[in-house]
mmCIF file of C-alpha atoms in Angstrom:
data_model
loop_
_atom_site.group_PDB
_atom_site.id
_atom_site.type_symbol
_atom_site.label_atom_id
_atom_site.label_comp_id
_atom_site.label_asym_id
_atom_site.label_seq_id
_atom_site.Cartn_x
_atom_site.Cartn_y
_atom_site.Cartn_z
ATOM 1 C CA MET C 1 101.328 91.596 77.969
ATOM 2 C CA THR C 2 98.218 93.068 79.543
ATOM 3 C CA ALA C 3 95.510 95.215 78.063
ATOM 4 C CA ALA C 4 95.626 98.908 78.755
ATOM 5 C CA GLU C 5 93.016 100.085 81.202
ATOM 6 C CA ALA C 6 89.953 101.358 79.326
ATOM 7 C CA PRO C 7 88.620 104.692 80.594
ATOM 8 C CA THR C 8 85.338 104.437 82.428
ATOM 9 C CA PRO C 9 82.334 106.142 80.833
ATOM 10 C CA ASP C 10 82.409 109.067 83.253
ATOM 11 C CA THR C 11 85.907 109.993 82.052
ATOM 12 C CA ALA C 12 85.088 109.863 78.330
ATOM 13 C CA PRO C 13 86.381 113.031 76.611
ATOM 14 C CA HIS C 14 82.974 114.044 75.227
ATOM 15 C CA LEU C 15 81.562 114.328 78.752
ATOM 16 C CA SER C 16 83.952 117.115 79.701
ATOM 17 C CA ALA C 17 82.551 119.069 76.766
ATOM 18 C CA ALA C 18 79.003 118.333 77.911
ATOM 19 C CA ALA C 19 79.830 119.676 81.357
ATOM 20 C CA ARG C 20 81.259 122.762 79.707
ATOM 21 C CA GLY C 21 78.095 123.187 77.673
ATOM 22 C CA ASP C 22 79.567 123.354 74.179
ATOM 23 C CA ALA C 23 80.895 121.135 71.387
ATOM 24 C CA PRO C 24 83.660 118.610 72.006
ATOM 25 C CA ARG C 25 87.080 119.871 70.885
ATOM 26 C CA VAL C 26 89.352 117.404 69.103
ATOM 27 C CA GLY C 27 92.923 118.489 68.420
ATOM 28 C CA VAL C 28 94.758 116.803 65.537
ATOM 29 C CA LEU C 29 98.534 116.581 65.166
ATOM 30 C CA GLY C 30 99.492 116.123 61.517
ATOM 31 C CA ASP C 31 98.188 118.216 58.636
ATOM 32 C CA GLY C 32 97.825 115.721 55.778
ATOM 33 C CA GLN C 33 94.841 114.239 54.006
ATOM 34 C CA LEU C 34 93.810 112.030 56.922
ATOM 35 C CA ALA C 35 93.264 115.082 59.118
ATOM 36 C CA ARG C 36 91.554 116.802 56.181
ATOM 37 C CA MET C 37 89.052 113.968 55.791
ATOM 38 C CA MET C 38 88.108 114.169 59.468
ATOM 39 C CA ALA C 39 86.648 117.634 58.798
ATOM 40 C CA PRO C 40 83.334 116.667 57.100
ATOM 41 C CA ALA C 41 82.697 114.011 59.754
ATOM 42 C CA ALA C 42 83.382 116.554 62.513
ATOM 43 C CA VAL C 43 80.904 118.988 60.960
ATOM 44 C CA GLU C 44 78.214 116.302 60.809
ATOM 45 C CA LEU C 45 78.821 115.255 64.420
ATOM 46 C CA GLY C 46 78.937 118.837 65.673
ATOM 47 C CA VAL C 47 82.538 118.372 66.820
ATOM 48 C CA GLU C 48 84.970 121.285 66.819
ATOM 49 C CA LEU C 49 88.084 120.130 65.010
ATOM 50 C CA ARG C 50 91.336 121.965 65.739
ATOM 51 C CA LEU C 51 94.531 121.449 63.793
ATOM 52 C CA LEU C 52 98.227 122.009 64.445
ATOM 53 C CA ALA C 53 99.692 122.509 60.969
ATOM 54 C CA GLY C 54 103.176 123.158 59.683
ATOM 55 C CA SER C 55 101.847 125.396 56.921
ATOM 56 C CA ALA C 56 98.658 127.265 56.065
ATOM 57 C CA GLU C 57 98.874 125.571 52.649
ATOM 58 C CA ALA C 58 98.865 122.043 54.081
ATOM 59 C CA SER C 59 96.105 119.706 52.931
ATOM 60 C CA ALA C 60 94.138 119.785 56.190
ATOM 61 C CA ALA C 61 94.799 123.458 56.938
ATOM 62 C CA ARG C 62 92.936 124.391 53.759
ATOM 63 C CA VAL C 63 89.633 123.074 55.151
ATOM 64 C CA ILE C 64 89.880 123.289 58.966
ATOM 65 C CA PRO C 65 89.174 126.878 60.134
ATOM 66 C CA ARG C 66 90.575 126.428 63.660
ATOM 67 C CA THR C 67 94.188 125.899 62.533
ATOM 68 C CA THR C 68 97.247 126.844 64.579
ATOM 69 C CA LEU C 69 100.621 127.001 62.862
ATOM 70 C CA GLY C 70 103.324 125.095 64.670
ATOM 71 C CA ASP C 71 105.606 122.088 64.695
ATOM 72 C CA TYR C 72 104.311 118.722 65.942
ATOM 73 C CA ARG C 73 107.895 117.960 67.040
ATOM 74 C CA SER C 74 107.999 120.980 69.384
ATOM 75 C CA VAL C 75 106.962 120.399 72.998
ATOM 76 C CA GLU C 76 106.175 124.089 73.396
ATOM 77 C CA ASP C 77 104.022 124.313 70.251
ATOM 78 C CA VAL C 78 102.084 121.138 70.961
ATOM 79 C CA THR C 79 101.389 121.708 74.644
ATOM 80 C CA ALA C 80 100.170 125.245 73.953
ATOM 81 C CA PHE C 81 97.933 123.956 71.154
ATOM 82 C CA ALA C 82 96.496 121.192 73.354
ATOM 83 C CA ALA C 83 95.809 123.370 76.380
ATOM 84 C CA ASP C 84 92.073 123.743 75.717
ATOM 85 C CA VAL C 85 91.071 120.687 73.702
ATOM 86 C CA ASP C 86 89.233 117.672 75.094
ATOM 87 C CA VAL C 87 91.394 115.068 73.347
ATOM 88 C CA VAL C 88 94.374 114.954 71.000
ATOM 89 C CA THR C 89 94.625 112.479 68.134
ATOM 90 C CA PHE C 90 96.913 112.027 65.141
ATOM 91 C CA ASP C 91 96.988 111.727 61.371
ATOM 92 C CA HIS C 92 100.438 110.054 61.501
ATOM 93 C CA GLU C 93 102.516 108.098 64.016
ATOM 94 C CA HIS C 94 105.685 110.184 63.953
ATOM 95 C CA VAL C 95 105.136 112.469 66.966
ATOM 96 C CA PRO C 96 108.268 112.250 69.173
ATOM 97 C CA ALA C 97 108.107 110.521 72.548
ATOM 98 C CA GLU C 98 109.097 113.686 74.422
ATOM 99 C CA VAL C 99 106.076 115.496 72.954
ATOM 100 C CA LEU C 100 103.738 112.658 73.930
ATOM 101 C CA ASP C 101 105.224 112.605 77.433
ATOM 102 C CA ALA C 102 104.710 116.356 77.786
ATOM 103 C CA LEU C 103 101.058 116.048 76.752
ATOM 104 C CA THR C 104 100.550 113.237 79.249
ATOM 105 C CA ALA C 105 102.163 115.309 82.004
ATOM 106 C CA GLN C 106 99.863 118.184 81.080
ATOM 107 C CA GLY C 107 96.862 115.889 81.553
ATOM 108 C CA THR C 108 95.729 115.957 77.926
ATOM 109 C CA PRO C 109 93.866 112.785 76.888
ATOM 110 C CA LEU C 110 95.698 111.149 73.955
ATOM 111 C CA HIS C 111 94.006 108.631 71.679
ATOM 112 C CA PRO C 112 95.779 106.445 70.896
ATOM 113 C CA GLY C 113 97.973 106.776 73.953
ATOM 114 C CA PRO C 114 101.790 106.627 73.931
ATOM 115 C CA GLU C 115 101.868 103.047 75.236
ATOM 116 C CA ALA C 116 99.837 101.843 72.259
ATOM 117 C CA LEU C 117 101.314 104.221 69.690
ATOM 118 C CA LEU C 118 104.779 102.765 70.295
ATOM 119 C CA TYR C 119 103.792 99.637 68.358
ATOM 120 C CA ALA C 120 102.855 101.678 65.282
ATOM 121 C CA GLN C 121 105.986 103.834 65.581
ATOM 122 C CA ASP C 122 108.543 101.064 66.049
ATOM 123 C CA LYS C 123 108.371 97.973 63.816
ATOM 124 C CA LEU C 124 110.714 95.993 66.055
ATOM 125 C CA ALA C 125 108.472 96.662 69.069
ATOM 126 C CA MET C 126 105.481 95.674 66.917
ATOM 127 C CA ARG C 127 107.051 92.353 65.891
ATOM 128 C CA ARG C 128 107.877 91.536 69.518
ATOM 129 C CA ALA C 129 104.322 92.389 70.631
ATOM 130 C CA VAL C 130 102.727 90.286 67.887
ATOM 131 C CA GLU C 131 104.979 87.387 68.878
ATOM 132 C CA GLN C 132 104.127 87.759 72.580
ATOM 133 C CA LEU C 133 100.418 87.753 71.716
ATOM 134 C CA GLY C 134 100.874 84.453 69.897
ATOM 135 C CA LEU C 135 99.777 85.889 66.550
ATOM 136 C CA PRO C 136 101.232 84.840 63.184
ATOM 137 C CA ASN C 137 104.394 86.755 62.251
ATOM 138 C CA PRO C 138 106.672 86.237 59.279
ATOM 139 C CA HIS C 139 110.104 84.960 60.348
ATOM 140 C CA TRP C 140 111.971 88.030 61.584
ATOM 141 C CA ALA C 141 114.980 89.243 63.564
ATOM 142 C CA ALA C 142 116.583 92.438 64.799
ATOM 143 C CA VAL C 143 119.897 92.753 62.953
ATOM 144 C CA HIS C 144 122.734 95.168 63.693
ATOM 145 C CA THR C 145 125.391 94.225 61.139
ATOM 146 C CA VAL C 146 125.704 92.941 57.600
ATOM 147 C CA ALA C 147 126.983 89.675 59.068
ATOM 148 C CA GLU C 148 123.806 89.255 61.135
ATOM 149 C CA LEU C 149 121.715 90.014 58.048
ATOM 150 C CA ARG C 150 123.593 87.323 56.108
ATOM 151 C CA ASP C 151 123.063 84.816 58.934
ATOM 152 C CA PHE C 152 119.334 85.572 58.944
ATOM 153 C CA GLY C 153 119.030 85.225 55.182
ATOM 154 C CA ASP C 154 121.045 82.019 55.077
ATOM 155 C CA ASP C 155 118.805 80.580 57.796
ATOM 156 C CA THR C 156 115.385 81.665 56.488
ATOM 157 C CA GLY C 157 116.097 81.915 52.767
ATOM 158 C CA TRP C 158 116.698 84.732 50.315
ATOM 159 C CA PRO C 159 115.494 87.312 49.393
ATOM 160 C CA VAL C 160 115.071 89.173 52.693
ATOM 161 C CA VAL C 161 113.019 92.294 53.408
ATOM 162 C CA LEU C 162 115.033 94.868 55.374
ATOM 163 C CA LYS C 163 113.171 97.683 57.147
ATOM 164 C CA THR C 164 114.054 100.724 59.231
ATOM 165 C CA PRO C 165 112.169 100.349 62.535
ATOM 166 C CA ARG C 166 110.953 103.957 62.580
ATOM 167 C CA GLY C 167 109.829 106.540 60.064
ATOM 168 C CA GLY C 168 108.998 104.321 57.103
ATOM 169 C CA TYR C 169 105.701 104.546 55.218
ATOM 170 C CA ASP C 170 104.359 103.969 51.698
ATOM 171 C CA GLY C 171 107.282 101.758 50.793
ATOM 172 C CA LYS C 172 109.909 104.126 52.228
ATOM 173 C CA GLY C 173 112.382 102.609 54.666
ATOM 174 C CA VAL C 174 112.046 99.195 52.970
ATOM 175 C CA ARG C 175 114.504 97.443 50.686
ATOM 176 C CA ILE C 176 114.776 93.934 49.289
ATOM 177 C CA ILE C 177 118.113 92.168 49.753
ATOM 178 C CA ASP C 178 118.281 89.462 47.116
ATOM 179 C CA SER C 179 121.239 87.398 48.281
ATOM 180 C CA SER C 180 124.074 87.055 50.759
ATOM 181 C CA ALA C 181 126.396 88.590 48.195
ATOM 182 C CA SER C 182 124.259 91.746 47.949
ATOM 183 C CA ALA C 183 123.842 92.207 51.722
ATOM 184 C CA SER C 184 126.805 94.594 51.914
ATOM 185 C CA ALA C 185 124.762 97.122 49.887
ATOM 186 C CA ALA C 186 122.828 97.789 53.101
ATOM 187 C CA GLN C 187 125.912 98.943 55.024
ATOM 188 C CA ASP C 188 124.774 102.593 54.865
ATOM 189 C CA TRP C 189 121.515 101.639 56.579
ATOM 190 C CA PHE C 190 123.384 99.837 59.344
ATOM 191 C CA ASP C 191 125.656 102.866 59.800
ATOM 192 C CA ARG C 192 122.641 105.172 60.261
ATOM 193 C CA ALA C 193 120.949 102.687 62.595
ATOM 194 C CA ALA C 194 124.099 102.512 64.732
ATOM 195 C CA GLU C 195 124.144 106.320 65.002
ATOM 196 C CA GLN C 196 120.525 106.174 66.217
ATOM 197 C CA GLY C 197 121.282 103.410 68.699
ATOM 198 C CA THR C 198 118.965 100.850 67.127
ATOM 199 C CA GLY C 199 119.085 97.896 64.787
ATOM 200 C CA LEU C 200 117.160 97.104 61.624
ATOM 201 C CA LEU C 201 114.276 94.702 61.106
ATOM 202 C CA ALA C 202 114.925 91.725 58.836
ATOM 203 C CA GLU C 203 111.924 89.717 57.655
ATOM 204 C CA GLU C 204 111.459 86.764 55.356
ATOM 205 C CA LYS C 205 109.948 87.735 52.017
ATOM 206 C CA ILE C 206 106.760 85.866 52.682
ATOM 207 C CA PRO C 207 105.273 84.087 49.634
ATOM 208 C CA PHE C 208 101.858 85.693 49.977
ATOM 209 C CA THR C 209 98.950 85.240 47.607
ATOM 210 C CA ARG C 210 97.549 88.705 48.280
ATOM 211 C CA GLU C 211 97.493 91.471 50.880
ATOM 212 C CA LEU C 212 94.570 92.107 53.202
ATOM 213 C CA SER C 213 93.709 94.807 55.707
ATOM 214 C CA ALA C 214 91.572 94.351 58.809
ATOM 215 C CA GLN C 215 90.294 97.515 60.470
ATOM 216 C CA VAL C 216 88.643 97.885 63.840
ATOM 217 C CA ALA C 217 87.641 100.867 65.913
ATOM 218 C CA ARG C 218 88.052 100.779 69.686
ATOM 219 C CA SER C 219 86.511 103.600 71.666
ATOM 220 C CA ALA C 220 87.777 105.423 74.728
ATOM 221 C CA VAL C 221 85.251 103.388 76.765
ATOM 222 C CA GLY C 222 86.318 100.039 75.320
ATOM 223 C CA GLU C 223 83.641 99.382 72.673
ATOM 224 C CA ILE C 224 84.962 97.646 69.537
ATOM 225 C CA ARG C 225 83.518 97.401 66.035
ATOM 226 C CA ALA C 226 85.163 95.649 63.104
ATOM 227 C CA TYR C 227 84.955 96.602 59.430
ATOM 228 C CA PRO C 228 84.861 93.978 56.692
ATOM 229 C CA VAL C 229 88.325 92.688 55.812
ATOM 230 C CA VAL C 230 89.480 94.170 52.484
ATOM 231 C CA GLU C 231 91.865 93.197 49.695
ATOM 232 C CA SER C 232 94.635 95.685 49.013
ATOM 233 C CA THR C 233 96.724 95.845 45.843
ATOM 234 C CA GLN C 234 100.087 97.586 46.165
ATOM 235 C CA THR C 235 102.075 99.340 43.445
ATOM 236 C CA ASP C 236 105.751 100.050 44.240
ATOM 237 C CA GLY C 237 105.005 99.382 47.902
ATOM 238 C CA VAL C 238 102.106 101.862 48.032
ATOM 239 C CA CYS C 239 98.418 101.037 48.415
ATOM 240 C CA ASP C 240 96.799 101.475 45.004
ATOM 241 C CA ILE C 241 93.449 99.641 44.819
ATOM 242 C CA VAL C 242 91.204 98.324 47.604
ATOM 243 C CA VAL C 243 88.200 96.045 47.199
ATOM 244 C CA ALA C 244 85.859 95.853 50.180
ATOM 245 C CA PRO C 245 84.861 93.359 51.419
ATOM 246 C CA ALA C 246 87.663 91.190 50.041
ATOM 247 C CA PRO C 247 86.355 89.037 47.182
ATOM 248 C CA ARG C 248 87.117 85.322 46.791
ATOM 249 C CA SER C 249 87.422 85.131 50.546
ATOM 250 C CA HIS C 250 88.483 82.082 52.503
ATOM 251 C CA PRO C 251 86.005 82.224 55.437
ATOM 252 C CA THR C 252 88.521 81.058 58.030
ATOM 253 C CA HIS C 253 91.139 83.550 56.859
ATOM 254 C CA MET C 254 88.639 86.428 57.066
ATOM 255 C CA GLU C 255 87.599 85.389 60.566
ATOM 256 C CA ASP C 256 91.238 85.056 61.619
ATOM 257 C CA ALA C 257 92.113 88.487 60.204
ATOM 258 C CA ALA C 258 89.242 90.180 62.043
ATOM 259 C CA SER C 259 90.082 88.334 65.273
ATOM 260 C CA ILE C 260 93.740 89.373 65.018
ATOM 261 C CA ALA C 261 92.779 93.045 64.648
ATOM 262 C CA ARG C 262 90.343 92.867 67.558
ATOM 263 C CA LEU C 263 92.883 91.154 69.815
ATOM 264 C CA ILE C 264 95.606 93.684 68.988
ATOM 265 C CA ALA C 265 93.236 96.590 69.687
ATOM 266 C CA GLU C 266 92.268 95.111 73.054
ATOM 267 C CA LYS C 267 95.656 93.890 74.262
ATOM 268 C CA LEU C 268 97.640 96.945 73.134
ATOM 269 C CA GLY C 269 94.999 99.371 74.405
ATOM 270 C CA VAL C 270 94.388 101.091 71.072
ATOM 271 C CA THR C 271 91.806 103.890 70.968
ATOM 272 C CA GLY C 272 90.571 105.154 67.626
ATOM 273 C CA MET C 273 90.980 103.375 64.302
ATOM 274 C CA LEU C 274 93.416 100.479 63.973
ATOM 275 C CA ALA C 275 94.447 98.962 60.635
ATOM 276 C CA VAL C 276 96.263 95.631 60.612
ATOM 277 C CA GLU C 277 97.883 94.968 57.250
ATOM 278 C CA LEU C 278 98.182 91.247 56.565
ATOM 279 C CA PHE C 279 99.673 88.769 54.123
ATOM 280 C CA GLU C 280 97.441 85.898 53.018
ATOM 281 C CA ILE C 281 98.797 82.543 51.856
ATOM 282 C CA THR C 282 96.038 80.409 50.359
ATOM 283 C CA ASP C 283 97.791 77.081 49.736
ATOM 284 C CA GLY C 284 100.292 74.734 51.287
ATOM 285 C CA GLU C 285 101.504 74.110 54.821
ATOM 286 C CA ARG C 286 101.702 77.809 55.632
ATOM 287 C CA ALA C 287 98.201 78.720 54.439
ATOM 288 C CA GLY C 288 96.760 81.468 56.634
ATOM 289 C CA VAL C 289 97.171 85.164 57.399
ATOM 290 C CA TYR C 290 100.301 86.860 58.792
ATOM 291 C CA VAL C 291 100.675 90.292 60.354
ATOM 292 C CA ASN C 292 102.554 92.772 58.164
ATOM 293 C CA GLU C 293 102.226 96.226 59.799
ATOM 294 C CA LEU C 294 99.989 98.281 62.104
ATOM 295 C CA ALA C 295 98.547 101.788 61.780
ATOM 296 C CA MET C 296 96.736 103.425 64.715
ATOM 297 C CA ARG C 297 94.728 106.044 62.830
ATOM 298 C CA PRO C 298 92.472 106.134 59.805
ATOM 299 C CA HIS C 299 94.229 104.267 57.000
ATOM 300 C CA ASN C 300 94.372 104.285 53.216
ATOM 301 C CA SER C 301 92.837 100.801 53.107
ATOM 302 C CA GLY C 302 89.756 102.217 54.854
ATOM 303 C CA HIS C 303 88.999 105.099 52.468
ATOM 304 C CA TRP C 304 86.371 102.899 50.794
ATOM 305 C CA SER C 305 84.241 103.250 53.934
ATOM 306 C CA MET C 306 83.658 106.978 53.346
ATOM 307 C CA ASP C 307 81.068 106.031 50.704
ATOM 308 C CA GLY C 308 80.768 102.261 51.069
ATOM 309 C CA ALA C 309 79.953 101.772 54.783
ATOM 310 C CA VAL C 310 77.196 103.095 57.017
ATOM 311 C CA THR C 311 79.848 104.778 59.174
ATOM 312 C CA GLY C 312 83.031 105.907 57.444
ATOM 313 C CA GLN C 313 86.361 105.465 59.195
ATOM 314 C CA PHE C 314 86.852 109.195 59.814
ATOM 315 C CA GLU C 315 83.533 109.576 61.610
ATOM 316 C CA GLN C 316 84.245 106.358 63.481
ATOM 317 C CA HIS C 317 87.660 107.606 64.575
ATOM 318 C CA LEU C 318 86.134 110.776 66.033
ATOM 319 C CA ARG C 319 83.426 108.789 67.767
ATOM 320 C CA ALA C 320 86.040 106.452 69.207
ATOM 321 C CA VAL C 321 88.458 109.058 70.571
ATOM 322 C CA LEU C 322 85.560 110.963 72.164
ATOM 323 C CA GLY C 323 84.062 107.849 73.763
ATOM 324 C CA LEU C 324 80.847 108.172 71.753
ATOM 325 C CA PRO C 325 78.902 105.035 70.754
ATOM 326 C CA LEU C 326 80.418 103.565 67.597
ATOM 327 C CA GLY C 327 78.479 103.443 64.346
ATOM 328 C CA SER C 328 77.523 100.519 62.124
ATOM 329 C CA THR C 329 80.289 99.220 59.859
ATOM 330 C CA ALA C 330 77.923 97.417 57.483
ATOM 331 C CA PRO C 331 78.505 97.863 53.733
ATOM 332 C CA ILE C 332 76.106 100.276 52.033
ATOM 333 C CA GLY C 333 75.503 97.689 49.293
ATOM 334 C CA GLY C 334 74.352 95.114 51.841
ATOM 335 C CA PRO C 335 76.074 91.840 52.766
ATOM 336 C CA GLY C 336 76.787 91.079 49.107
ATOM 337 C CA GLY C 337 77.836 94.605 48.168
ATOM 338 C CA ARG C 338 81.308 95.742 47.181
ATOM 339 C CA THR C 339 83.258 99.005 47.027
ATOM 340 C CA VAL C 340 86.275 99.617 44.800
ATOM 341 C CA MET C 341 88.690 102.326 45.971
ATOM 342 C CA LYS C 342 91.380 103.613 43.605
ATOM 343 C CA ASN C 343 94.094 105.988 44.760
ATOM 344 C CA LEU C 344 94.998 108.990 42.636
ATOM 345 C CA PHE C 345 98.729 109.605 42.214
ATOM 346 C CA GLY C 346 100.246 112.803 40.890
ATOM 347 C CA ALA C 347 101.263 112.401 37.254
ATOM 348 C CA SER C 348 101.198 114.676 34.213
ATOM 349 C CA ALA C 349 98.234 116.858 35.209
ATOM 350 C CA SER C 350 99.155 120.092 36.990
ATOM 351 C CA ASP C 351 95.486 120.914 37.647
ATOM 352 C CA LEU C 352 93.527 117.934 38.933
ATOM 353 C CA HIS C 353 90.267 119.868 38.846
ATOM 354 C CA ALA C 354 90.506 120.153 35.067
ATOM 355 C CA GLY C 355 90.025 116.386 34.771
ATOM 356 C CA VAL C 356 87.082 116.144 37.155
ATOM 357 C CA PRO C 357 84.322 116.974 34.589
ATOM 358 C CA GLU C 358 85.468 114.228 32.190
ATOM 359 C CA ALA C 359 85.861 111.736 35.043
ATOM 360 C CA ALA C 360 82.382 112.563 36.310
ATOM 361 C CA ARG C 361 80.932 112.191 32.807
ATOM 362 C CA HIS C 362 82.573 108.826 32.105
ATOM 363 C CA ALA C 363 82.014 107.392 35.607
ATOM 364 C CA PRO C 364 79.045 109.196 37.211
ATOM 365 C CA GLU C 365 78.887 106.521 39.910
ATOM 366 C CA ALA C 366 82.441 107.306 41.063
ATOM 367 C CA LYS C 367 82.751 109.407 44.226
ATOM 368 C CA ILE C 368 85.753 111.704 43.832
ATOM 369 C CA HIS C 369 87.868 112.822 46.800
ATOM 370 C CA LEU C 370 90.719 115.296 46.212
ATOM 371 C CA TYR C 371 93.189 116.243 48.933
ATOM 372 C CA GLY C 372 94.131 119.809 47.955
ATOM 373 C CA LYS C 373 97.746 118.754 47.374
ATOM 374 C CA GLU C 374 100.065 119.856 44.592
ATOM 375 C CA PRO C 375 100.492 116.936 42.174
ATOM 376 C CA ARG C 376 103.915 115.323 42.071
ATOM 377 C CA PRO C 377 104.778 111.996 40.437
ATOM 378 C CA GLY C 378 103.886 109.201 42.837
ATOM 379 C CA ARG C 379 102.278 111.486 45.441
ATOM 380 C CA LYS C 380 98.824 110.548 46.745
ATOM 381 C CA VAL C 381 96.538 113.400 45.727
ATOM 382 C CA GLY C 382 93.094 111.823 46.072
ATOM 383 C CA HIS C 383 91.012 108.715 45.567
ATOM 384 C CA VAL C 384 87.792 107.579 43.939
ATOM 385 C CA ASN C 385 85.211 105.121 45.277
ATOM 386 C CA VAL C 386 82.725 103.081 43.263
ATOM 387 C CA VAL C 387 80.019 101.450 45.411
ATOM 388 C CA LEU C 388 78.147 98.375 44.159
ATOM 389 C CA ALA C 389 75.035 96.511 45.292
ATOM 390 C CA PRO C 390 73.935 93.094 44.003
ATOM 391 C CA GLU C 391 71.436 92.969 41.155
ATOM 392 C CA PRO C 392 67.849 92.179 42.212
ATOM 393 C CA GLY C 393 67.575 88.497 43.003
ATOM 394 C CA GLU C 394 71.359 88.103 43.453
ATOM 395 C CA VAL C 395 73.042 87.623 46.825
ATOM 396 C CA ALA C 396 76.385 89.168 45.828
ATOM 397 C CA VAL C 397 77.929 91.410 43.215
ATOM 398 C CA ALA C 398 78.926 89.311 40.221
ATOM 399 C CA ALA C 399 82.636 88.986 39.422
ATOM 400 C CA ALA C 400 82.119 90.541 35.987
ATOM 401 C CA GLU C 401 80.392 93.588 37.487
ATOM 402 C CA LEU C 402 83.199 93.956 40.031
ATOM 403 C CA ASP C 403 85.723 93.898 37.180
ATOM 404 C CA ARG C 404 83.730 96.573 35.309
ATOM 405 C CA ALA C 405 83.579 98.747 38.436
ATOM 406 C CA GLN C 406 87.332 98.475 38.877
ATOM 407 C CA SER C 407 87.830 99.471 35.240
ATOM 408 C CA ARG C 408 85.575 102.520 35.712
ATOM 409 C CA ALA C 409 87.476 103.536 38.853
ATOM 410 C CA LEU C 410 90.801 103.198 37.017
ATOM 411 C CA HIS C 411 89.502 105.222 34.068
ATOM 412 C CA ALA C 412 88.160 107.997 36.301
ATOM 413 C CA ALA C 413 91.491 108.152 38.139
ATOM 414 C CA ALA C 414 93.409 108.328 34.876
ATOM 415 C CA LEU C 415 91.255 111.182 33.561
ATOM 416 C CA ILE C 416 91.779 113.213 36.728
ATOM 417 C CA THR C 417 95.542 112.677 36.905
ATOM 418 C CA GLY C 418 96.164 113.112 33.190
ATOM 419 C CA THR C 419 97.483 109.626 32.497
ATOM 420 C CA THR C 420 95.053 109.007 29.618
ATOM 421 C CA THR C 421 93.646 110.963 26.702
ATOM 422 C CA ASP C 422 90.710 108.616 26.078
ATOM 423 C CA ASP C 423 87.466 110.422 25.316
#
């Protein structure tokens, strides 16, 4: 597998805007919170952000003035939208191949490009690419029948993680098959996969100690900057809490995680933000880090950087897709600093804003980010960040202070979402 050709500096998207004499124009496909959080960074950089949204009430459409209503799955809608932007980027990976091909034929710069985006869209393609790059995968196989699933499980051990190759996110498109006897429960998935002309991805249920995420930015001119590797805690398969940089870190594992993300960005030709989700095993013969999934866009595990790094991931993504010099990824709290990020999930509160005053009073150090989304149980509706710096004379944030910060972030989140009545 060879690296995609990096554009030369004289073809960087921002230079076409300079020749035109006005602000660079970045078009975004996808109207969720990731597109929404690009807006403040675009304002600060003097970038004109344009959005293709399915609804005027969508999260991003509420804050991006230059919004066009249309369907990201429609070749006609997308090509018309992209006709006068300098570059198109994404807030999700689900744009159909025929739309990407039409944009390429139209000459619209895409970052990331279709050749790279494939590996974030298709988990089977991702597993094959990781294997070809010689990077650590869990044991895996493409399976097309219940019998093949049983063979895989009998060979690698039960339980087995079964995934749909495309369309899954936040725990969707994933199920745990506990035993050979229960494999037949997945027959409906195999039937749908057969209709779509693809198989399913079977993976060993790796005995990980914790989950990590390594993020890098790679620009349209090939520059790469890595963020500190973070620890991610999942609830029901969804990212819930992130601590950055990851505490209690095994130095070799952190170096390996960052190197894996850098290599994937280079060899797959990623432009923009790349998140590599990883499993860490700390003991035994299999100690090390293993690739879980890829995301080629800003990612939930990087929301901490909005307040906790010199350059947040949304600003960095815009810099990268425009070919601008990348910003520092250093933690605001210094080498020993930490940031705790806690997601907000829709719960009992119908008005999130009603809980903001109490959250701000109880945790004034918490930075609150709401997404303008109607609360529903389990739906991501915002996040809070608590940034920490070491006490004078200390080289790192103490474990007890990190625990207190996490408790304050959890309490602020609960007050906003209505999951506590504590005063």
